Coordinates of C-alpha atoms in Angstrom, one line a residue:
Chain A
M1 CA 226.1 -64.5 206.9
T2 CA 223.3 -66.8 205.6
N3 CA 219.9 -66.0 207.0
Q4 CA 218.7 -68.4 209.6
G5 CA 215.6 -69.1 211.6
I6 CA 212.0 -67.9 211.4
L7 CA 210.4 -64.6 212.4
V8 CA 206.7 -64.5 213.0
V9 CA 205.0 -61.1 212.6
A10 CA 202.4 -61.2 215.4
E11 CA 198.9 -59.9 215.1
I12 CA 197.5 -58.3 218.2
A13 CA 193.8 -57.5 218.4
G14 CA 192.2 -56.0 221.5
G15 CA 195.4 -56.5 223.5
K16 CA 195.5 -60.2 222.7
V17 CA 197.6 -62.3 220.4
S18 CA 195.5 -63.6 217.5
P19 CA 195.1 -67.4 217.1
V20 CA 196.8 -67.3 213.7
T21 CA 200.0 -66.0 215.3
H22 CA 200.0 -69.0 217.7
E23 CA 199.5 -71.2 214.6
A24 CA 202.4 -69.6 212.9
L25 CA 204.6 -70.1 215.9
A26 CA 203.7 -73.8 215.9
L27 CA 204.6 -74.1 212.3
A28 CA 207.9 -72.2 212.9
H29 CA 208.7 -74.8 215.5
K30 CA 208.2 -77.6 213.1
L31 CA 210.4 -76.0 210.5
Q32 CA 213.1 -74.7 212.8
P33 CA 215.3 -77.9 212.9
K34 CA 215.7 -77.6 209.1
L35 CA 216.1 -73.8 208.9
G36 CA 218.5 -73.4 211.8
G37 CA 218.4 -70.3 214.0
G38 CA 215.5 -69.7 216.4
V39 CA 211.9 -68.9 216.4
A40 CA 211.3 -65.2 217.0
A41 CA 208.2 -63.1 217.1
L42 CA 207.8 -59.5 216.2
A43 CA 205.2 -57.6 218.1
I44 CA 204.3 -54.1 217.0
G45 CA 202.3 -51.5 218.9
A46 CA 201.5 -51.6 222.6
V47 CA 203.3 -54.7 223.6
S48 CA 202.2 -55.7 227.0
D49 CA 203.7 -58.3 229.3
A50 CA 200.7 -60.5 228.6
V51 CA 201.3 -60.3 224.9
A52 CA 205.0 -61.2 225.2
K53 CA 204.2 -64.0 227.6
S54 CA 201.6 -65.4 225.2
L55 CA 204.1 -65.4 222.3
I56 CA 206.7 -67.1 224.4
S57 CA 204.4 -69.7 225.9
H58 CA 203.3 -70.6 222.4
G59 CA 206.8 -71.1 221.0
A60 CA 208.8 -67.9 220.5
T61 CA 212.2 -68.0 222.2
K62 CA 212.7 -64.3 221.3
V63 CA 210.3 -61.4 221.1
Y64 CA 211.2 -58.2 219.3
A65 CA 208.9 -55.6 220.8
V66 CA 208.5 -52.4 218.9
S67 CA 206.5 -49.8 220.7
A68 CA 206.3 -46.3 219.2
P69 CA 203.7 -43.6 218.8
G70 CA 201.6 -44.1 215.7
L71 CA 202.1 -47.9 215.7
A72 CA 199.3 -48.9 217.9
A73 CA 196.9 -49.3 215.0
Y74 CA 197.9 -50.9 211.7
S75 CA 199.5 -48.4 209.2
P76 CA 200.9 -50.2 206.2
D77 CA 203.7 -47.7 205.3
A78 CA 204.9 -47.5 208.9
Y79 CA 204.7 -51.2 209.5
V80 CA 206.7 -52.0 206.4
Q81 CA 209.5 -49.9 207.8
V82 CA 209.3 -51.7 211.1
V83 CA 209.3 -55.1 209.5
Q84 CA 212.3 -54.0 207.3
Q85 CA 214.3 -52.8 210.3
V86 CA 213.6 -55.9 212.4
I87 CA 214.4 -58.3 209.6
A88 CA 217.7 -56.4 209.1
K89 CA 218.4 -57.1 212.8
A90 CA 217.1 -60.7 213.0
N91 CA 218.3 -61.9 209.6
P92 CA 215.6 -64.7 209.3
R93 CA 215.4 -67.1 206.4
L94 CA 211.6 -67.2 206.7
V95 CA 209.0 -64.6 207.8
L96 CA 205.5 -65.8 208.6
L97 CA 202.3 -63.8 208.8
G98 CA 198.6 -64.7 209.0
Q99 CA 196.5 -64.5 205.8
T100 CA 194.3 -61.9 207.5
D101 CA 193.3 -58.4 206.3
I102 CA 196.6 -57.1 207.8
G103 CA 198.7 -60.0 206.4
R104 CA 197.2 -59.7 202.9
D105 CA 198.2 -56.1 202.9
L106 CA 201.5 -56.1 204.7
A107 CA 203.1 -59.2 203.3
P108 CA 203.2 -58.2 199.6
K109 CA 204.2 -54.6 200.5
A110 CA 207.1 -55.8 202.7
A111 CA 208.2 -58.7 200.5
F112 CA 208.5 -56.6 197.3
H113 CA 210.1 -53.8 199.2
L114 CA 212.7 -56.2 200.6
K115 CA 213.0 -58.2 197.4
A116 CA 212.0 -61.3 199.3
T117 CA 210.1 -64.1 197.6
L118 CA 206.5 -64.5 198.8
T119 CA 203.8 -67.2 198.9
M120 CA 200.4 -66.3 200.4
D121 CA 197.5 -68.2 201.9
C122 CA 199.7 -71.3 202.5
V123 CA 198.1 -74.5 203.9
D124 CA 201.4 -76.3 204.1
L125 CA 205.0 -75.3 204.3
G126 CA 208.1 -77.5 204.3
V127 CA 211.8 -77.5 203.6
E128 CA 213.1 -79.5 200.6
G129 CA 216.9 -79.4 200.4
A130 CA 217.9 -75.7 200.3
A131 CA 214.4 -74.6 199.3
I132 CA 211.2 -73.7 201.0
R133 CA 208.2 -75.3 199.6
A134 CA 204.8 -73.8 200.1
T135 CA 201.4 -75.3 199.2
K136 CA 198.5 -73.0 198.6
P137 CA 195.0 -73.3 197.2
V138 CA 194.5 -71.9 193.7
Y139 CA 191.6 -71.7 191.2
G140 CA 189.3 -70.8 194.0
G141 CA 190.2 -73.9 195.9
N142 CA 189.7 -76.3 193.0
A143 CA 193.4 -77.1 193.1
Q144 CA 196.5 -76.6 195.1
A145 CA 199.9 -75.5 193.9
I146 CA 203.2 -76.3 195.4
Y147 CA 205.7 -73.4 195.0
E148 CA 209.4 -73.4 195.8
S149 CA 211.8 -70.6 196.6
A150 CA 215.5 -70.8 197.2
A151 CA 215.9 -67.1 198.0
A152 CA 217.8 -65.9 201.0
L153 CA 214.6 -64.5 202.4
H154 CA 211.2 -65.9 201.9
M155 CA 207.9 -64.6 203.3
A156 CA 204.7 -66.5 203.7
T157 CA 201.2 -65.9 204.9
I158 CA 199.4 -68.9 206.4
R159 CA 195.7 -69.5 206.1
P160 CA 194.0 -69.2 209.6
K161 CA 193.3 -72.6 211.1
A162 CA 195.3 -74.5 208.5
F163 CA 197.9 -75.3 211.2
E164 CA 197.4 -76.3 214.8
A165 CA 198.8 -74.1 217.6
M166 CA 200.8 -75.7 220.4
P167 CA 199.2 -75.7 223.8
A168 CA 200.5 -72.8 226.0
N169 CA 203.6 -73.8 228.0
D170 CA 203.9 -71.4 230.8
A171 CA 207.3 -72.7 231.8
A172 CA 208.8 -71.8 228.4
H173 CA 211.6 -69.3 228.5
G174 CA 212.1 -66.5 226.1
V175 CA 213.9 -63.1 225.8
V176 CA 212.1 -59.9 225.1
E177 CA 214.1 -57.3 223.3
Q178 CA 212.8 -53.8 223.0
V179 CA 213.7 -52.5 219.5
S180 CA 213.6 -48.9 218.7
V181 CA 212.9 -48.1 215.1
T182 CA 213.0 -45.0 213.1
I183 CA 209.9 -44.3 211.1
D184 CA 210.4 -42.0 208.1
Q185 CA 207.0 -40.1 208.2
S186 CA 207.5 -38.8 204.7
K187 CA 207.1 -42.4 203.5
V188 CA 203.8 -42.8 205.4
K189 CA 201.4 -42.0 202.5
V190 CA 198.3 -44.1 203.3
K191 CA 196.5 -42.7 206.3
T192 CA 193.5 -44.0 208.1
L193 CA 190.7 -41.5 208.5
E194 CA 188.0 -43.6 210.1
M195 CA 187.1 -47.2 211.2
K196 CA 183.6 -48.4 210.6
K197 CA 182.9 -51.5 212.7
E198 CA 180.1 -53.7 211.8
Q199 CA 178.8 -55.1 215.0
A200 CA 178.0 -58.7 214.4
Q201 CA 175.6 -59.8 217.0
G202 CA 176.3 -62.6 219.4
L203 CA 179.2 -65.0 218.9
R204 CA 182.1 -64.2 216.7
L205 CA 181.8 -66.4 213.5
E206 CA 185.4 -67.6 213.8
D207 CA 184.9 -68.7 217.4
A208 CA 181.4 -70.3 217.1
P209 CA 181.2 -74.1 217.7
V210 CA 178.2 -74.2 215.3
V211 CA 177.9 -72.1 212.1
I212 CA 174.7 -72.0 210.1
S213 CA 175.4 -70.4 206.7
G214 CA 172.9 -69.4 204.0
G215 CA 173.4 -69.1 200.3
R216 CA 171.9 -67.5 197.2
G217 CA 169.3 -70.2 197.2
L218 CA 167.5 -68.5 200.1
G219 CA 166.4 -65.9 197.6
G220 CA 166.6 -62.8 199.8
P221 CA 167.6 -61.3 203.1
E222 CA 164.4 -62.3 205.0
P223 CA 165.2 -66.1 205.5
F224 CA 168.3 -65.2 207.5
V225 CA 165.9 -64.5 210.4
K226 CA 165.2 -68.2 210.4
L227 CA 168.9 -69.0 210.4
E228 CA 169.4 -66.6 213.3
E229 CA 166.7 -68.5 215.2
L230 CA 168.3 -71.8 214.5
A231 CA 171.7 -70.4 215.5
K232 CA 170.2 -69.2 218.8
I233 CA 168.9 -72.7 219.6
L234 CA 172.2 -74.4 218.7
G235 CA 174.4 -71.8 220.3
G236 CA 176.0 -70.9 217.1
A237 CA 176.6 -68.0 214.7
V238 CA 175.2 -67.2 211.2
G239 CA 177.5 -67.0 208.1
A240 CA 176.8 -66.4 204.5
S241 CA 178.1 -67.1 201.0
R242 CA 179.8 -64.5 198.9
A243 CA 176.8 -64.1 196.6
V244 CA 174.7 -63.3 199.6
C245 CA 177.1 -60.6 200.9
D246 CA 177.6 -59.2 197.4
A247 CA 173.9 -58.8 197.0
G248 CA 173.8 -57.0 200.4
W249 CA 171.5 -59.5 202.1
Q250 CA 174.0 -59.9 204.9
P251 CA 177.0 -57.8 206.0
V252 CA 180.4 -58.5 204.5
A253 CA 181.7 -59.5 207.9
K254 CA 179.6 -62.7 207.7
Q255 CA 181.1 -63.9 204.5
V256 CA 182.6 -67.4 204.7
G257 CA 185.0 -68.3 202.0
L258 CA 188.2 -67.6 200.1
T259 CA 187.8 -63.8 200.3
G260 CA 185.9 -63.9 203.6
K261 CA 186.3 -65.7 206.9
T262 CA 187.7 -69.2 207.5
V263 CA 185.7 -71.1 210.1
T264 CA 186.3 -74.5 211.6
P265 CA 183.3 -75.2 213.8
D266 CA 182.3 -78.7 215.1
L267 CA 179.1 -78.4 213.0
Y268 CA 178.6 -76.4 209.8
I269 CA 175.1 -76.3 208.5
A270 CA 175.0 -75.1 204.9
V271 CA 171.5 -74.1 203.8
A272 CA 170.9 -73.5 200.1
I273 CA 174.6 -73.3 199.4
S274 CA 175.8 -75.0 196.2
G275 CA 179.3 -75.5 197.6
A276 CA 181.5 -73.6 195.1
S277 CA 185.2 -74.1 195.8
Q278 CA 185.7 -70.5 196.8
H279 CA 183.0 -71.0 199.6
M280 CA 184.4 -74.4 200.7
A281 CA 187.8 -72.7 201.1
G282 CA 186.3 -71.0 204.1
C283 CA 184.5 -74.0 205.7
S284 CA 186.1 -77.3 204.6
G285 CA 188.0 -77.4 207.9
A286 CA 184.7 -77.8 209.8
K287 CA 184.6 -81.1 211.6
N288 CA 181.1 -81.9 210.3
I289 CA 179.3 -80.4 207.4
V290 CA 175.6 -80.8 207.0
A291 CA 173.9 -79.6 203.9
I292 CA 170.3 -78.8 203.0
N293 CA 170.0 -78.3 199.2
K294 CA 167.3 -79.0 196.7
D295 CA 169.8 -80.1 194.0
K296 CA 171.1 -83.6 194.8
D297 CA 174.1 -83.0 192.5
S298 CA 175.3 -79.9 194.4
S299 CA 179.0 -80.2 195.1
I300 CA 178.3 -79.3 198.8
F301 CA 177.2 -82.9 199.3
K302 CA 180.6 -84.1 198.3
E303 CA 182.1 -82.6 201.4
S304 CA 179.2 -83.2 203.7
R305 CA 178.7 -85.9 206.4
F306 CA 174.9 -85.6 206.4
G307 CA 172.7 -84.1 203.7
V308 CA 169.0 -83.6 203.0
V309 CA 167.9 -83.1 199.4
G310 CA 164.9 -80.8 199.6
A311 CA 163.6 -77.3 199.5
W312 CA 164.9 -75.3 202.5
E313 CA 161.4 -73.8 202.9
E314 CA 160.1 -77.2 203.9
V315 CA 163.2 -78.8 205.6
L316 CA 164.4 -75.9 207.7
P317 CA 161.4 -75.0 209.8
A318 CA 160.8 -78.7 210.8
F319 CA 164.5 -79.2 211.5
T320 CA 164.6 -76.0 213.6
E321 CA 161.5 -77.1 215.6
M322 CA 163.0 -80.6 216.2
C323 CA 166.3 -79.0 217.3
R324 CA 164.4 -76.8 219.7
E325 CA 162.6 -79.8 221.2
L326 CA 165.8 -81.9 221.5
R327 CA 167.7 -79.0 223.1
G328 CA 164.8 -78.1 225.4
A329 CA 165.4 -74.5 224.3
Chain B
M1 CA 192.0 -37.6 185.1
R2 CA 193.5 -40.8 183.7
I3 CA 192.9 -44.2 185.3
I4 CA 194.8 -47.3 184.3
C5 CA 193.2 -50.7 185.0
F6 CA 194.7 -54.2 184.8
A7 CA 192.5 -57.0 183.4
K8 CA 193.5 -60.6 183.3
Q9 CA 191.9 -63.3 181.2
V10 CA 191.2 -66.4 183.4
P11 CA 189.4 -69.7 183.0
D12 CA 185.7 -69.3 184.0
P13 CA 185.7 -69.8 187.8
E14 CA 182.0 -70.8 187.7
V15 CA 182.9 -74.1 186.0
P16 CA 181.6 -76.9 188.3
A17 CA 184.3 -78.5 190.4
A18 CA 183.6 -81.8 188.8
S19 CA 184.7 -80.6 185.3
F20 CA 187.9 -78.9 186.7
K21 CA 190.9 -80.7 185.4
I22 CA 194.6 -80.0 185.4
D23 CA 196.9 -80.2 182.3
P24 CA 200.1 -81.7 183.8
A25 CA 202.1 -80.5 180.8
T26 CA 201.5 -76.8 181.6
N27 CA 200.7 -77.1 185.3
K28 CA 197.6 -75.1 184.6
A29 CA 193.9 -75.7 184.5
A30 CA 192.9 -77.6 181.3
P31 CA 190.4 -75.7 179.2
V32 CA 186.9 -77.0 179.6
A33 CA 185.2 -77.7 176.2
G34 CA 182.6 -75.2 175.3
V35 CA 183.4 -72.8 178.2
A36 CA 185.0 -69.5 177.2
P37 CA 187.5 -67.8 179.4
V38 CA 186.4 -64.6 181.3
I39 CA 188.0 -61.5 182.6
N40 CA 189.0 -62.0 186.3
G41 CA 185.9 -60.9 188.3
F42 CA 187.9 -58.8 190.7
D43 CA 189.4 -56.9 187.8
L44 CA 185.9 -56.3 186.6
N45 CA 185.1 -54.8 190.0
A46 CA 188.1 -52.5 189.6
I47 CA 186.9 -51.5 186.1
E48 CA 183.5 -50.8 187.6
A49 CA 185.2 -48.6 190.2
A50 CA 187.0 -46.8 187.3
L51 CA 183.9 -46.3 185.3
R52 CA 182.0 -44.8 188.3
L53 CA 184.9 -42.3 188.7
K54 CA 184.8 -41.6 184.9
E55 CA 181.0 -40.8 185.2
K56 CA 181.7 -38.4 188.0
H57 CA 184.9 -36.8 187.0
S58 CA 185.2 -37.3 183.2
A59 CA 188.2 -39.5 183.4
T60 CA 189.7 -41.6 180.6
V61 CA 190.3 -45.3 181.4
T62 CA 193.1 -47.3 179.9
V63 CA 193.1 -51.1 180.3
I64 CA 196.3 -53.2 180.2
S65 CA 196.0 -57.0 179.7
L66 CA 198.9 -59.4 179.7
G67 CA 198.6 -62.9 178.4
K68 CA 198.6 -65.4 175.6
N69 CA 195.7 -66.8 173.6
L70 CA 193.6 -63.8 174.5
V71 CA 190.1 -64.2 173.1
Q72 CA 189.1 -60.9 171.4
D73 CA 185.5 -60.9 172.6
V74 CA 186.6 -61.6 176.1
I75 CA 189.5 -59.2 176.4
K76 CA 187.5 -56.4 174.8
K77 CA 184.8 -56.6 177.4
P78 CA 186.3 -53.6 179.4
L79 CA 186.0 -51.5 176.2
S80 CA 182.4 -52.5 175.8
M81 CA 181.7 -51.6 179.4
G82 CA 182.9 -48.1 178.7
C83 CA 186.7 -48.1 179.0
D84 CA 188.5 -45.9 176.4
E85 CA 191.7 -47.7 175.4
L86 CA 193.1 -51.3 175.5
I87 CA 196.8 -52.2 175.6
L88 CA 197.7 -55.8 175.2
L89 CA 201.1 -57.1 176.3
Q90 CA 201.7 -60.0 174.0
D91 CA 205.0 -61.7 173.8
D92 CA 206.3 -65.2 174.5
A93 CA 208.8 -63.6 176.8
F94 CA 205.9 -62.6 179.1
E95 CA 204.6 -66.1 179.5
D96 CA 204.6 -68.2 182.7
G97 CA 205.6 -65.4 185.0
D98 CA 205.1 -65.1 188.7
A99 CA 203.9 -62.0 190.6
A100 CA 207.4 -60.4 190.5
S101 CA 207.9 -60.9 186.7
I102 CA 204.3 -60.0 185.7
A103 CA 204.6 -56.9 187.8
E104 CA 207.8 -56.0 186.1
A105 CA 206.1 -56.1 182.7
L106 CA 203.0 -54.2 183.9
A107 CA 205.1 -51.5 185.6
L108 CA 207.1 -50.9 182.4
A109 CA 203.9 -50.8 180.4
V110 CA 202.4 -48.2 182.7
K111 CA 205.5 -46.1 182.3
K112 CA 205.2 -46.3 178.5
A113 CA 201.5 -45.5 178.7
G114 CA 202.4 -42.1 180.0
Q115 CA 200.8 -39.8 182.6
F116 CA 198.2 -41.3 184.9
D117 CA 196.5 -40.5 188.2
L118 CA 195.3 -43.8 189.5
I119 CA 195.8 -47.5 188.9
L120 CA 192.9 -49.8 189.8
C121 CA 193.2 -53.6 189.7
G122 CA 191.5 -56.7 191.2
R123 CA 192.6 -57.8 194.7
Q124 CA 193.7 -61.1 193.2
A125 CA 193.2 -63.2 190.1
S126 CA 190.7 -66.0 190.4
D127 CA 193.1 -68.5 188.9
T128 CA 196.3 -68.1 191.0
D129 CA 194.5 -66.4 193.9
R130 CA 197.8 -64.7 194.5
G131 CA 197.0 -61.1 195.5
Q132 CA 200.5 -59.9 195.0
V133 CA 200.7 -58.2 191.6
G134 CA 199.0 -55.0 192.6
P135 CA 201.3 -54.2 195.5
A136 CA 204.3 -55.4 193.5
V137 CA 203.5 -52.9 190.7
A138 CA 203.0 -50.1 193.3
E139 CA 206.4 -50.9 194.8
L140 CA 208.1 -50.9 191.4
L141 CA 206.5 -47.5 190.5
G142 CA 207.0 -46.1 194.0
L143 CA 203.2 -45.5 194.4
P144 CA 201.2 -45.5 197.6
C145 CA 199.1 -48.7 197.6
V146 CA 195.7 -49.4 199.2
T147 CA 194.3 -52.9 199.0
L148 CA 190.9 -54.5 199.3
A149 CA 188.8 -51.5 198.3
K150 CA 185.0 -51.6 198.6
G151 CA 184.6 -48.0 197.5
V152 CA 187.0 -45.5 195.7
E153 CA 186.5 -41.7 195.5
T154 CA 189.0 -39.2 194.2
G155 CA 189.4 -35.6 195.5
E156 CA 191.9 -32.9 195.0
G157 CA 195.1 -34.9 194.4
T158 CA 194.0 -37.6 196.7
V159 CA 192.1 -40.9 196.7
K160 CA 189.8 -41.9 199.5
V161 CA 189.2 -45.6 199.8
E162 CA 186.8 -47.6 202.0
R163 CA 188.6 -50.9 202.5
V164 CA 187.4 -54.2 203.8
V165 CA 188.8 -55.3 207.2
A166 CA 188.0 -58.2 209.5
D167 CA 185.2 -56.5 211.5
G168 CA 183.9 -53.9 209.1
T169 CA 185.6 -51.3 206.9
E170 CA 188.2 -48.7 207.2
V171 CA 188.4 -45.4 205.3
V172 CA 192.0 -44.4 204.3
E173 CA 193.4 -41.6 202.2
A174 CA 196.5 -41.5 199.9
P175 CA 198.0 -38.9 197.6
L176 CA 197.7 -39.4 193.9
P177 CA 199.1 -41.0 191.8
A178 CA 198.3 -44.2 193.7
L179 CA 197.4 -47.9 193.2
V180 CA 194.3 -49.4 194.6
T181 CA 193.3 -53.1 194.5
V182 CA 189.5 -53.7 194.5
S183 CA 187.5 -56.4 196.2
N184 CA 184.1 -57.9 195.2
E185 CA 182.4 -55.9 197.9
L186 CA 182.5 -52.9 195.6
G187 CA 179.5 -54.4 193.8
E188 CA 178.5 -56.0 190.6
P189 CA 180.3 -54.7 187.5
R190 CA 178.0 -53.2 184.9
Y191 CA 176.9 -55.1 181.8
P192 CA 178.1 -53.9 178.4
T193 CA 175.5 -52.0 176.5
L194 CA 174.8 -52.7 172.9
R195 CA 176.2 -49.4 172.0
G196 CA 179.3 -50.2 174.1
I197 CA 179.8 -53.5 172.3
M198 CA 179.6 -51.7 168.9
T199 CA 182.0 -49.0 170.0
A200 CA 184.4 -51.7 171.3
G201 CA 184.1 -53.6 168.0
R202 CA 185.5 -50.6 166.1
K203 CA 188.5 -50.2 168.5
T204 CA 191.8 -51.9 167.8
P205 CA 193.8 -52.7 170.8
T206 CA 197.4 -51.5 171.0
V207 CA 199.8 -54.4 171.1
W208 CA 203.2 -54.1 172.9
T209 CA 206.0 -56.7 173.0
A210 CA 208.8 -57.0 175.5
A211 CA 211.0 -54.9 173.2
D212 CA 208.3 -52.2 172.9
I213 CA 208.3 -51.6 176.7
G214 CA 212.0 -52.0 177.0
A215 CA 211.8 -55.1 179.2
D216 CA 215.0 -56.9 180.3
P217 CA 214.2 -60.5 179.0
G218 CA 215.7 -61.9 182.2
K219 CA 213.2 -60.0 184.4
V220 CA 209.9 -60.8 182.8
G221 CA 207.9 -64.0 182.2
A222 CA 209.3 -67.4 183.1
K223 CA 212.9 -66.2 183.2
G224 CA 212.0 -63.5 185.7
R225 CA 210.4 -65.8 188.2
T226 CA 211.6 -65.8 191.8
V227 CA 209.3 -68.6 192.8
S228 CA 209.0 -71.8 190.8
T229 CA 205.9 -74.1 190.5
V230 CA 206.7 -77.6 191.6
K231 CA 203.3 -79.0 190.8
L232 CA 199.6 -78.4 190.7
F233 CA 197.1 -81.0 192.0
I234 CA 193.5 -81.5 192.9
P235 CA 193.1 -82.3 196.6
Q236 CA 190.9 -85.3 197.3
V237 CA 188.1 -84.3 199.7
E238 CA 185.4 -86.8 198.7
K239 CA 183.4 -87.8 201.8
N240 CA 180.5 -90.2 201.9
C241 CA 177.5 -88.1 202.5
E242 CA 174.8 -89.9 204.4
F243 CA 171.5 -88.7 202.9
I244 CA 168.6 -88.4 205.2
A245 CA 165.3 -89.0 203.5
G246 CA 161.7 -88.6 204.7
E247 CA 158.2 -88.7 203.5
N248 CA 158.5 -85.0 202.6
G249 CA 160.9 -82.1 203.3
A250 CA 159.6 -81.5 206.8
D251 CA 159.9 -85.1 207.7
A252 CA 163.5 -85.2 206.4
G253 CA 164.2 -82.1 208.4
R254 CA 163.0 -83.7 211.6
K255 CA 164.9 -86.9 210.9
L256 CA 168.1 -84.9 210.3
A257 CA 167.8 -83.3 213.7
L258 CA 167.3 -86.7 215.3
R259 CA 170.3 -88.2 213.5
L260 CA 172.5 -85.2 214.5
R261 CA 171.4 -85.8 218.1
E262 CA 172.2 -89.5 217.8
V263 CA 175.8 -88.7 216.8
K264 CA 175.9 -86.0 219.5
L265 CA 176.4 -83.1 217.1
I266 CA 173.5 -81.1 218.6

């Protein structure tokens, strides 16, 4: 039997379905007429009614729910076995995951184990004849590549926020099937010992309507206090470039870019950031980019709607004060 | 202890976006005049992790590089940083592979290289940004695999890895031998010392062909691809930036705030 349809491997965080899973379901809906079969979701761990409902209302017509001890938290070697067993049952043509810390780890492990083809960090997916075509940024975002696979089973991870989720339809119908899986514990080699959470203060970067990011040009960790002050006035969150996080000026969780977070705020203010492609990969989806940079040739201005060419030491305090006045904060 | 690292030669990712061009004949980035290639930065992070372990536990570090047109000074950098041995996989049969066919060649090379405890490689290469080869090699060799390491420490028959996750880090443990992919959060790779450069200069890399590692020609390089490249293109993102000027920086800053209010962005 030829494989048909799409299976979305859901991500559940804090009892809620992650936005990237809803985005994958919307993409699955778009591709479904060409791939046949249905749109199913695989939920692993503690699968509550609310999780199942959220998956169905966002486009899944079937939910495979796998609840077993030891599956509540992500464990790569156990999750690969779950994915393998559910794929054997569902026989999908395409499996979608988010390009998140879990997707980055699980997708290649599952794909190479199953001898499926794989494209990661996709910003577009389509069907061309009998093949699946995937577009993904390469060379740090300087270019995009279109790859094609005609394999019986293709897996893809999608870049968060590259696709738009469908609005929840509470009247949508779907079936929830509890699947029991057998986990061979002797194959579970990688074991989690400890989670160290970095408590980012205030708004989550990915959810903030305004993001103010600082780059290497700030010269050290101290100026980030000024960015925090501006973020507070504008109701936003503070992000940073990779150079800043590598230097330890800001925690890694604040990194915006190819290897960090993807943000799509209404307003992205880049302070002393040159705009390297690998940084823009994380913020080019912002509705409006505003740049403050002393070098008028910085590539950040190419993607900005508004820009000021000047030293941040002079521009930022006056900008912040005027924002405070205008916002009455 | 023996550690194996993978190092890939890539175009310098620091080249300004404006000089980035594509060669449509090869579907790859066109070389920029006067800019030498570099070792993939994430691979250098992995080599740094290996050298930190070497300092602590007296390990030997073997580096394997696969590629064509390798520049001697570039590809020998891991040796000048302190790695002990360099193996080059050079054969037209290895060219233009994808993750699956590159991993096939690397896995065979690891087998030929002999006993090892740990494989370290970058989380992804800065040209393809694929992030698949490490886990693929682990699968082929049946090794436990940990991705996105920020710190790597070995114990009695185990490796403990602090890995980067969305809201912080996670510490995991796996039995050796294992494969770990390393992320930039590990920290800056060391600079080669003068002595290191001289030592590296005296070392001759071992060169292996497809026949040397017993590769099935249909499984490596372009012939072993499972995913084909349709095309490579530069996305057009040019926007018309409205520059806000003022009498001085502070004045421009105030005017920027007023303009943003005018268009209802703040």
